[in-house]
XYZ file of N, CA, C and O in Angstrom:
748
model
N 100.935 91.566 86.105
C 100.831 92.960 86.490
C 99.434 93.322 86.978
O 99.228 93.829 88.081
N 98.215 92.947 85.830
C 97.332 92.518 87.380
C 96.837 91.875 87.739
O 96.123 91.228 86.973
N 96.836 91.578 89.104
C 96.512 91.022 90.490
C 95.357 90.184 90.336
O 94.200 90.557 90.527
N 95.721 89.027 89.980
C 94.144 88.512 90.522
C 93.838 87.181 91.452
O 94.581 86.208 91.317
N 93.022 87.148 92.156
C 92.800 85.757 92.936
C 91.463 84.872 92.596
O 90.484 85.090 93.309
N 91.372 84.087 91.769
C 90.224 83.514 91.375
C 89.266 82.485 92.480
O 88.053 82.326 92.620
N 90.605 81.842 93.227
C 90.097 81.301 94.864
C 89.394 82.198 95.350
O 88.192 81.935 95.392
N 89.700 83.145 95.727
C 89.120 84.282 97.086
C 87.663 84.391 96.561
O 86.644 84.152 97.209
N 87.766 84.872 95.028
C 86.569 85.188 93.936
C 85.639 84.441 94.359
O 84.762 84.955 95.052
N 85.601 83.315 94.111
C 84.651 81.724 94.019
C 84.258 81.716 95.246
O 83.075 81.613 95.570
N 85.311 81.835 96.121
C 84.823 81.783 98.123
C 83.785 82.518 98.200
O 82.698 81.946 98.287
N 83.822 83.590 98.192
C 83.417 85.422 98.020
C 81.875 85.058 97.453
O 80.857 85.386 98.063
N 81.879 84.389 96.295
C 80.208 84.534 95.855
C 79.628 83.204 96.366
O 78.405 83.198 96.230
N 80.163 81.966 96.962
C 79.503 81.019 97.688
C 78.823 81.587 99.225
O 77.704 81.630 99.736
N 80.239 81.986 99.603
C 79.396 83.046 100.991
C 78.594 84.180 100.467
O 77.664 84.447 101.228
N 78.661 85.006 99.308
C 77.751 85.897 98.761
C 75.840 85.136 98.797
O 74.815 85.624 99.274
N 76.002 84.226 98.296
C 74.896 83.435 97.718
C 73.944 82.540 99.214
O 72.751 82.256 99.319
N 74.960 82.348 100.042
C 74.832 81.236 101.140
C 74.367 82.685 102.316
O 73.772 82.311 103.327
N 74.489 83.438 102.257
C 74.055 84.793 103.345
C 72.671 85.281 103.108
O 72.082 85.420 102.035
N 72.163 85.572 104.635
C 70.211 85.666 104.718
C 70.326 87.024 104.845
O 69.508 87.404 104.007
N 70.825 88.065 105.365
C 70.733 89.390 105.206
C 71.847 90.135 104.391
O 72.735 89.640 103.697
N 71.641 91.120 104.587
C 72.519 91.610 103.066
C 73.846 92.555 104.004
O 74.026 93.773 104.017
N 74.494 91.643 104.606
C 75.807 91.896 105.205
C 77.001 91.762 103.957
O 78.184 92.007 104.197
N 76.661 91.465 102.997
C 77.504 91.421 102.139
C 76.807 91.983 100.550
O 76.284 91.027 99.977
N 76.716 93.067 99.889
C 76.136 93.514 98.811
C 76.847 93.374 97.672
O 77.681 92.493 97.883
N 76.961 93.857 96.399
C 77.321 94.188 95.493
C 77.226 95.695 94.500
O 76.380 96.197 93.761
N 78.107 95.921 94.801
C 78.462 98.083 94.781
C 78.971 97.893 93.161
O 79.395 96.830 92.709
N 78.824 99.255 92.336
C 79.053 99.190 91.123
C 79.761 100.434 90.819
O 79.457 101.613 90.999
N 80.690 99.913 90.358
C 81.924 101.762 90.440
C 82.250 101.843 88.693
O 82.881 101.099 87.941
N 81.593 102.949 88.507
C 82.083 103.198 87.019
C 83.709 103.525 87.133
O 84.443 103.742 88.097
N 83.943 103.455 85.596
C 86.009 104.083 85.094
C 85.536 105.352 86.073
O 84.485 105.878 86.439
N 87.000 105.515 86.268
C 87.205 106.906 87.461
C 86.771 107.082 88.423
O 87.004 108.121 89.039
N 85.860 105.974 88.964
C 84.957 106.356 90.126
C 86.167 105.862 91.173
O 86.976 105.072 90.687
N 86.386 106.317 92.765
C 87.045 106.048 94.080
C 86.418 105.226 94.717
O 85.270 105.490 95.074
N 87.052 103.943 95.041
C 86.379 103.034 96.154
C 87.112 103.601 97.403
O 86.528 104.100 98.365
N 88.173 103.495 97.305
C 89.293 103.645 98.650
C 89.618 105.119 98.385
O 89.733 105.568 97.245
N 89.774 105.929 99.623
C 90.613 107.385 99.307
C 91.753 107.160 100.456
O 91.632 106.790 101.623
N 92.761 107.474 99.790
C 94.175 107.465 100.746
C 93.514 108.791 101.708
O 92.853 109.796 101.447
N 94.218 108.043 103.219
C 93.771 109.063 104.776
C 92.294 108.861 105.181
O 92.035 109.264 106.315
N 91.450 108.413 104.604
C 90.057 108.489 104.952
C 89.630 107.160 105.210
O 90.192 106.197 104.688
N 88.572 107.043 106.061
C 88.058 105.651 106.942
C 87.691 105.129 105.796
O 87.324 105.785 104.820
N 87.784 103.752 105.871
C 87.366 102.688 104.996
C 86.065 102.385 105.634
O 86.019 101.973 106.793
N 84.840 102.608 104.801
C 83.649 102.237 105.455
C 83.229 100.650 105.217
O 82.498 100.129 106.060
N 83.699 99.846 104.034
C 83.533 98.198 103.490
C 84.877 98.110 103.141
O 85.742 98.854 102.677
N 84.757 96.815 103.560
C 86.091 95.575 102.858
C 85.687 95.335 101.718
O 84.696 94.606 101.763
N 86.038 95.652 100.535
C 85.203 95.121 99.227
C 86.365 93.528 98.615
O 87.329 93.015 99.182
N 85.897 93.285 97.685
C 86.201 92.033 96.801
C 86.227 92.678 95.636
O 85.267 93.445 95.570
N 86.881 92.704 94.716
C 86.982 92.815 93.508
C 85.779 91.578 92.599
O 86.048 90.400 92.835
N 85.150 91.703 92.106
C 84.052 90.693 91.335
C 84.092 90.955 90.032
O 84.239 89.943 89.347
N 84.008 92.005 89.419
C 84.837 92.163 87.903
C 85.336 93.485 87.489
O 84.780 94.498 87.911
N 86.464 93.555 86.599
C 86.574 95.058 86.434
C 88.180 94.801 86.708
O 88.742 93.736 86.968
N 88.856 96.413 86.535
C 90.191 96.205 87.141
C 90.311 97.540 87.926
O 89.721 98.581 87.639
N 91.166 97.347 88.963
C 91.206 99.294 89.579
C 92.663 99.094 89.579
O 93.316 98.076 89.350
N 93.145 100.669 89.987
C 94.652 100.799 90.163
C 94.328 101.343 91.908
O 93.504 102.156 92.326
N 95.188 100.643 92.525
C 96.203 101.136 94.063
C 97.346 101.713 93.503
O 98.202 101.427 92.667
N 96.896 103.131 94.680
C 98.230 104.074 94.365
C 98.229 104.668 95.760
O 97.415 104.679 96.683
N 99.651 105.240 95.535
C 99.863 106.623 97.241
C 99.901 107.682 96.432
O 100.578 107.618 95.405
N 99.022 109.094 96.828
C 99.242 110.272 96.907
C 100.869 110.915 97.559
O 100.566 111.162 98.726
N 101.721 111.129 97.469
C 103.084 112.282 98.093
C 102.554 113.164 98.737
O 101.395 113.562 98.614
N 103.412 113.557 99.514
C 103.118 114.816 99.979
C 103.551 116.235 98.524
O 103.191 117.410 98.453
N 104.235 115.587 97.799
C 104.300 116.452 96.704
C 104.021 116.427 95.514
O 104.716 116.864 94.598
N 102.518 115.684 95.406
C 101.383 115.857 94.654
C 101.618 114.510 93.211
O 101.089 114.233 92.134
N 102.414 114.159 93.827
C 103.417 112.765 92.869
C 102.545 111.349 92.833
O 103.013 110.520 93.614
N 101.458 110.923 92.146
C 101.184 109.608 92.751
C 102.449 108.071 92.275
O 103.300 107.940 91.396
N 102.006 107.284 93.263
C 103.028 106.158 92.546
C 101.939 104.680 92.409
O 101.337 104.176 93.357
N 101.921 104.412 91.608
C 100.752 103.235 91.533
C 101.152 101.530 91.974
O 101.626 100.640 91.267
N 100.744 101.518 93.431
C 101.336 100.307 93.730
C 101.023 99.039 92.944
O 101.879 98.194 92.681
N 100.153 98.985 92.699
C 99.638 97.419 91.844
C 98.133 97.965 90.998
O 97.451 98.921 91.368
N 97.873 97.167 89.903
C 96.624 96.585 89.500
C 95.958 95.845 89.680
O 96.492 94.786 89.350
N 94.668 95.633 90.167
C 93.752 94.702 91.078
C 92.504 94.194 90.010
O 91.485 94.749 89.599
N 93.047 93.013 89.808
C 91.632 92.865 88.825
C 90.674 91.449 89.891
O 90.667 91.692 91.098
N 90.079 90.354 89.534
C 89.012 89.853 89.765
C 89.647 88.879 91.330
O 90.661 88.185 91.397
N 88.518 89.197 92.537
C 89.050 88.274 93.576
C 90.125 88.766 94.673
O 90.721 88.032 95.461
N 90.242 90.125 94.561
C 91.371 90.859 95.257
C 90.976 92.073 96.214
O 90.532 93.124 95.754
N 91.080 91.953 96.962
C 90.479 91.856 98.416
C 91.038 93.737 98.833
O 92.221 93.987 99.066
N 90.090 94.686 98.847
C 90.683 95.906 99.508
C 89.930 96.357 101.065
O 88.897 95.893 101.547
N 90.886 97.466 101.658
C 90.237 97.788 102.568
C 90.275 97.077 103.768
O 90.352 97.861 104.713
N 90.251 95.800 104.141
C 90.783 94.652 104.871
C 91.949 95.285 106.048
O 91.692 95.397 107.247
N 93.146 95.627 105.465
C 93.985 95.942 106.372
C 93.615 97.194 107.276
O 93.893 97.290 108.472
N 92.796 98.341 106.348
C 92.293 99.264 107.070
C 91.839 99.092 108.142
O 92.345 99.522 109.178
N 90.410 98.177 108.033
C 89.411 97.588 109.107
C 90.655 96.664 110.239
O 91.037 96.878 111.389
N 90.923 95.794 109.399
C 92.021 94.948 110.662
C 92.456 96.253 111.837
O 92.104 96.518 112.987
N 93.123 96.681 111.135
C 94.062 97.651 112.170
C 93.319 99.064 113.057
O 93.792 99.713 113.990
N 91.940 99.214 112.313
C 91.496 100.656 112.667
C 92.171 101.926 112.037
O 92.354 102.943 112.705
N 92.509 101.823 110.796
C 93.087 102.946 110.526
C 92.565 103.258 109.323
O 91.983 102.490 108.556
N 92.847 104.705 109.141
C 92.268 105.245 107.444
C 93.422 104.465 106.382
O 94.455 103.827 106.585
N 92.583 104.921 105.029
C 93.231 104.068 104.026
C 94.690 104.282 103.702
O 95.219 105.388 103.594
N 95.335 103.025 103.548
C 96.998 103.183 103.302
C 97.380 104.122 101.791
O 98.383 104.755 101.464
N 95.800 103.802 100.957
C 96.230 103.990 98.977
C 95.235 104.630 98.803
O 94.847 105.321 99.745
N 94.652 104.628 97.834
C 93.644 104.826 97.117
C 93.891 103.761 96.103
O 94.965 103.221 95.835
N 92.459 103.507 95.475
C 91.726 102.774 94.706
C 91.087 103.385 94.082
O 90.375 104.230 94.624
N 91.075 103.232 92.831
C 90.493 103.863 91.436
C 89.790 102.510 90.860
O 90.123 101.345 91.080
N 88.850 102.941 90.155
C 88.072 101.624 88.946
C 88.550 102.557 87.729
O 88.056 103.623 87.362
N 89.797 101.765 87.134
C 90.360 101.612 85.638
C 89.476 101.331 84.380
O 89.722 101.636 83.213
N 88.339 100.648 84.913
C 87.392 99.944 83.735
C 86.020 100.276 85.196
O 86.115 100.747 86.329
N 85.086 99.839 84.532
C 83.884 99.567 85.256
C 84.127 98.502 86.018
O 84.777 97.508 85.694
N 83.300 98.840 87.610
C 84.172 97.434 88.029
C 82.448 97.166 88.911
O 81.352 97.725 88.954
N 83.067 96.068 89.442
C 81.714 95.845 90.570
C 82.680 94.782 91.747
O 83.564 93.963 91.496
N 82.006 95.259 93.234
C 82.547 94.635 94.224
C 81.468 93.965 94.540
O 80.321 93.994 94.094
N 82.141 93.160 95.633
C 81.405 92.721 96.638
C 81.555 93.334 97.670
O 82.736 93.015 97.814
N 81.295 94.133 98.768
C 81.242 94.895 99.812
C 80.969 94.313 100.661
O 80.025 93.578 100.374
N 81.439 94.161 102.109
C 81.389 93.459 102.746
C 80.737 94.156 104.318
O 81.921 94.246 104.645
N 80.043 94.661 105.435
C 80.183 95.298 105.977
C 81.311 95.234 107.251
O 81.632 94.108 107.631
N 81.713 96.012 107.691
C 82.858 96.086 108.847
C 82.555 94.489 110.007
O 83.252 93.478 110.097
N 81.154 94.877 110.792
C 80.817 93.636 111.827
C 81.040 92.161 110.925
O 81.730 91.173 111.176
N 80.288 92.432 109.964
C 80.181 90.840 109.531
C 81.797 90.458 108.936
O 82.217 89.321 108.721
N 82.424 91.537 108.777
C 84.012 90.988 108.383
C 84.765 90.850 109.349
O 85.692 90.111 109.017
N 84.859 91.220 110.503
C 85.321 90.858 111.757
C 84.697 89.436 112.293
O 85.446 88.525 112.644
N 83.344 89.325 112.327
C 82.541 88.274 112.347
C 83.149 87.434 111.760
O 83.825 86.826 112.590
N 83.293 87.059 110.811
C 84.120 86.122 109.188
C 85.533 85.884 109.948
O 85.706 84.759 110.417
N 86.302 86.610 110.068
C 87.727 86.631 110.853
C 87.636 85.517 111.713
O 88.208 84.432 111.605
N 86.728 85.970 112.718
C 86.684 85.354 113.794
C 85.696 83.783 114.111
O 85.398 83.132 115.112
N 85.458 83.689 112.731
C 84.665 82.306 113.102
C 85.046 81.520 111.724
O 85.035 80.295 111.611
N 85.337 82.315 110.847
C 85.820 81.698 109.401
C 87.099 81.446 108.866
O 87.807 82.128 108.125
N 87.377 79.570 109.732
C 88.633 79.370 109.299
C 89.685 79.591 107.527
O 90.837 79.920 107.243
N 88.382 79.160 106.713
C 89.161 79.382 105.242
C 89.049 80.867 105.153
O 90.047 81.285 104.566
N 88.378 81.676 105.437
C 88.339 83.218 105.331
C 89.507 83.474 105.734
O 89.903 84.519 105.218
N 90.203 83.041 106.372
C 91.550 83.604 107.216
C 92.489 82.836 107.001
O 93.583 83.185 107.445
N 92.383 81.430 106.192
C 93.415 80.914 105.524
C 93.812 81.842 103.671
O 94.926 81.797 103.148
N 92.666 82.524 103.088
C 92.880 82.638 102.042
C 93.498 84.245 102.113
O 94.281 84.660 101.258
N 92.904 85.288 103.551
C 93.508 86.564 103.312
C 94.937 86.142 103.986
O 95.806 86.841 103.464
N 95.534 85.194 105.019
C 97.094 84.812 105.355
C 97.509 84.654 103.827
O 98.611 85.134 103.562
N 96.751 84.010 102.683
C 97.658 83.547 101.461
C 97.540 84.799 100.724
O 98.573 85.378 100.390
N 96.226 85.354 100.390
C 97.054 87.023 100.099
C 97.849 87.698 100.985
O 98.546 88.432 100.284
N 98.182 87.887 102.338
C 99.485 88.908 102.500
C 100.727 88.347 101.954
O 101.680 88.767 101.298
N 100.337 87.194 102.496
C 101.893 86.457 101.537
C 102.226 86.695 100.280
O 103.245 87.308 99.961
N 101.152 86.091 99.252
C 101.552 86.885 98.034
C 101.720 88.464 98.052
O 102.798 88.737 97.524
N 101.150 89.423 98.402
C 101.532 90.531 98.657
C 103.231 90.802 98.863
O 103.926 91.493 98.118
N 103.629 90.157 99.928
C 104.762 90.273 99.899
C 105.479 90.132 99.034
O 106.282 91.035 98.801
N 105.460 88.695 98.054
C 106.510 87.950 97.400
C 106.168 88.944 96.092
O 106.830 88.546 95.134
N 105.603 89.747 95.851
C 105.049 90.480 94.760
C 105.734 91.674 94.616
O 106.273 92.242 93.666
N 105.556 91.955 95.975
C 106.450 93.587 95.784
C 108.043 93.491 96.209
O 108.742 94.456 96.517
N 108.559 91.781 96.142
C 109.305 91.837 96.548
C 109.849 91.802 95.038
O 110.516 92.728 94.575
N 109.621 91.037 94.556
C 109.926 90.408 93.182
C 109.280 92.467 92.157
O 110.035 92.832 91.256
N 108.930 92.731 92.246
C 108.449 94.310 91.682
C 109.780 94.993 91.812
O 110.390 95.534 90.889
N 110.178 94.899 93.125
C 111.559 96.128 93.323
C 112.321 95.610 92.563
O 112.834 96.265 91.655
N 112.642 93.982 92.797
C 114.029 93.699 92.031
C 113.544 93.855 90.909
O 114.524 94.436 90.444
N 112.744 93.817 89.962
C 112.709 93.680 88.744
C 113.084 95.026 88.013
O 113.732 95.119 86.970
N 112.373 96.392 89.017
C 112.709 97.613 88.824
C 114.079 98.009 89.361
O 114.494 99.120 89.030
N 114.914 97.165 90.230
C 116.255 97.293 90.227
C 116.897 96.762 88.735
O 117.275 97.516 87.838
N 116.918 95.585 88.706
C 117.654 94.144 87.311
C 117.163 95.019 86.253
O 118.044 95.569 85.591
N 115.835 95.293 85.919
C 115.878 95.686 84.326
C 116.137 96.906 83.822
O 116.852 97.368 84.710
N 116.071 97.488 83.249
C 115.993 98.658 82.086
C 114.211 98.839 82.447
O 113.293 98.107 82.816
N 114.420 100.367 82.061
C 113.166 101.013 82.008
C 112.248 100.906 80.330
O 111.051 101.018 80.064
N 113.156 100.711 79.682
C 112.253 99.945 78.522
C 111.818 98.704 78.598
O 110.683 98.435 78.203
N 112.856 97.510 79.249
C 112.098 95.997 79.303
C 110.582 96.509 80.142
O 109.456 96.344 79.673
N 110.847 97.057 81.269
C 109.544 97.314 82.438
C 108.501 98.033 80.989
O 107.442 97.481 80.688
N 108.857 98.921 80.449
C 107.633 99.248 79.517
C 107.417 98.617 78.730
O 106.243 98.246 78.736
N 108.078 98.198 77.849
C 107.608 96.518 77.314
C 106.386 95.589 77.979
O 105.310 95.229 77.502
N 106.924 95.386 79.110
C 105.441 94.890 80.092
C 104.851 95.506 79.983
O 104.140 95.202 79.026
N 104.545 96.494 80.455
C 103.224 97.345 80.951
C 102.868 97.456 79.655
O 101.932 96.665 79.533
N 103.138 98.158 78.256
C 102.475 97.891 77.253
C 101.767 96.739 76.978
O 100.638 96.831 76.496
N 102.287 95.622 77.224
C 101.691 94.240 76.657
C 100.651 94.038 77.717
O 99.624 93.376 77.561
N 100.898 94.474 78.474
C 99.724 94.415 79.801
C 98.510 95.396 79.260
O 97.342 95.048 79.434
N 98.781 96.436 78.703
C 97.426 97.253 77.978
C 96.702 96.468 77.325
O 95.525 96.189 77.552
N 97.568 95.974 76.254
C 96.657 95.780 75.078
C 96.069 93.802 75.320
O 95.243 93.192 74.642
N 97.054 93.197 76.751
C 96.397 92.040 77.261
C 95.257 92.379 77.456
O 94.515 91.880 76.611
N 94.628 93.139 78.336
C 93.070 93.521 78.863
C 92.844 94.378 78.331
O 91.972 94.841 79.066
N 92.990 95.445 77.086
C 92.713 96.429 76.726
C 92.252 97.818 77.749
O 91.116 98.290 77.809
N 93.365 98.262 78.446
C 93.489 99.392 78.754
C 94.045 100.238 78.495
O 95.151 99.850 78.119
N 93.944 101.647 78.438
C 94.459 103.263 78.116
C 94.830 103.788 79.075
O 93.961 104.513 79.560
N 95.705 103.772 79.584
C 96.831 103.975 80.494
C 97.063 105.837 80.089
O 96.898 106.266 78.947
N 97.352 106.481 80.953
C 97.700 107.854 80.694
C 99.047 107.662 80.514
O 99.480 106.652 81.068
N 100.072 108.520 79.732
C 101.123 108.568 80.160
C 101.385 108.860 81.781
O 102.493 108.414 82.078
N 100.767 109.419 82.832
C 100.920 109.766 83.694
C 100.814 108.708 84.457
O 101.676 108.712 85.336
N 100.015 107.673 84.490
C 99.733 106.323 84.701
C 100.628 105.597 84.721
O 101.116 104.991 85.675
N 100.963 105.612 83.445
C 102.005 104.676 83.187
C 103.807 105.245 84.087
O 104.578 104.379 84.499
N 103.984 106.080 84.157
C 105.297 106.608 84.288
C 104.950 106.356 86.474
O 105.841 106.019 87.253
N 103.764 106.593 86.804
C 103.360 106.308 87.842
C 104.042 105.175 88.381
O 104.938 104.946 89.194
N 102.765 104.142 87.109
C 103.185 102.700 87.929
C 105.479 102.227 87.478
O 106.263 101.369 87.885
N 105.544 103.034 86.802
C 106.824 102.580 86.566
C 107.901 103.019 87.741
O 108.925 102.443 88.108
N 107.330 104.181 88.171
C 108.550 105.147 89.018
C 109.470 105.858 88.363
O 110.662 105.552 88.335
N 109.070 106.648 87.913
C 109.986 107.423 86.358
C 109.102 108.776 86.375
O 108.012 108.924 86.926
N 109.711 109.560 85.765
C 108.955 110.813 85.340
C 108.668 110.784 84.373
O 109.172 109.923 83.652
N 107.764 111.655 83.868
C 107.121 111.800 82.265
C 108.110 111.608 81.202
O 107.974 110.848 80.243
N 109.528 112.668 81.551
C 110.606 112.984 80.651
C 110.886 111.218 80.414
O 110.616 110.510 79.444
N 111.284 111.014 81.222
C 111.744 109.511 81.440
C 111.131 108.891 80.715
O 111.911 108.176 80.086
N 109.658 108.662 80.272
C 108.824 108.069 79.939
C 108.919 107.911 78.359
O 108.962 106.838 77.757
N 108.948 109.571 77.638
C 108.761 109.659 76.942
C 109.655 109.389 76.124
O 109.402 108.950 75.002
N 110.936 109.628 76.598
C 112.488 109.127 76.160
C 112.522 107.485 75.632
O 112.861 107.110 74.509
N 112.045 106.576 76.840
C 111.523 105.653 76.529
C 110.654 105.054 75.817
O 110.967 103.967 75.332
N 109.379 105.594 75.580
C 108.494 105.518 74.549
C 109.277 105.747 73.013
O 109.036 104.956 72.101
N 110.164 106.816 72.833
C 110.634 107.468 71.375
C 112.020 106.588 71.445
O 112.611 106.676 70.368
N 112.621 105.872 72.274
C 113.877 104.948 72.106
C 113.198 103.198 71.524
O 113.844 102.532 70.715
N 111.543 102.592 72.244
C 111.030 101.872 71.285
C 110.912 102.355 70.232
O 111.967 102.288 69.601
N 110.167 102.799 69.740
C 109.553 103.189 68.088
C 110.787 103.402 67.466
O 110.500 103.564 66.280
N 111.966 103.491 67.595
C 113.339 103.631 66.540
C 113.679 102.848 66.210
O 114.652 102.867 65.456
């Protein structure tokens, strides 16, 4: 549940370490702080380097839904820059996190001259895919208690405090829903 790429990670601080100007930094986002804002230009491609954030969409009716958890080695902002467009999600830091930031030229630069750079983001869209493919069915096949079952064990795996609002988010459920569920475990 979350996301991590330890390859990309390791790539990420060899080219971090191996670079003469500082085309590539390291940014430090406290809990609650916004890397990404859904609709607004992505100014860096960041890397996840430690920490965990949540990707989510804003609704037009004030509803968020939390697409994934992104912890170490997981790459945001990327598709923005690829395509020229403002951000698809938003990105939150769940815990204290720290990136690697990348700037726009030198990540186009990287694209375009850096064969494993572009073998390892082809192997994240892929996983991307097979992720949210395997996400729906699971939120089709199971019960809304097995799915909270996970996500609980997923808290107290990395020790996070999940809001109820959070949680019912990343589930696709409403609060009521939630809580029904929460008081049908504990019986």
């Amino acid at each position: 549940m979350v996301r991590t790429n330890q390859t990309f990670l390791e790539y990420i601080e060899t080219l971090y370490e191996k670079q003469h100007k500082e085309e590539i930094i390291v940014k430090q986002f406290r809990k609650g702080q916004n890397l990404l804002r859904q609709g607004e230009a992505a100014t860096k491609v960041m890397l996840i380097k430690e920490g965990i954030t949540k990707c989510y969409l804003s609704e037009e009716n004030d509803k968020e839904y939390i697409v994934e958890f992104l912890g170490t080695g997981e790459i945001v902002g990327e598709i923005e820059s690829i395509r020229a467009i403002t951000c698809l999600c938003s990105v939150d830091a769940i815990t204290d996190t720290s990136v690697f930031a990348f700037s726009t030229p030198y990540f186009f630069h990287l694209l375009q001259t850096d064969l494993q750079l572009n073998h390892l983001l082809l192997n994240t869209f892929a996983g991307r895919i097979i992720n949210t493919s395997i996400r729906a069915s699971f939120q089709q096949l199971y019960t809304v208690e097995h799915s909270l079952k996970k996500l609980l064990e997923l808290q107290a795996k990395h020790g996070l405090k999940l809001s109820k609002e959070e949680m019912a988010s990343y589930l696709g459920i409403t609060i009521r829903t939630l809580n029904r569920s929460l008081k049908g475990l504990l019986d």
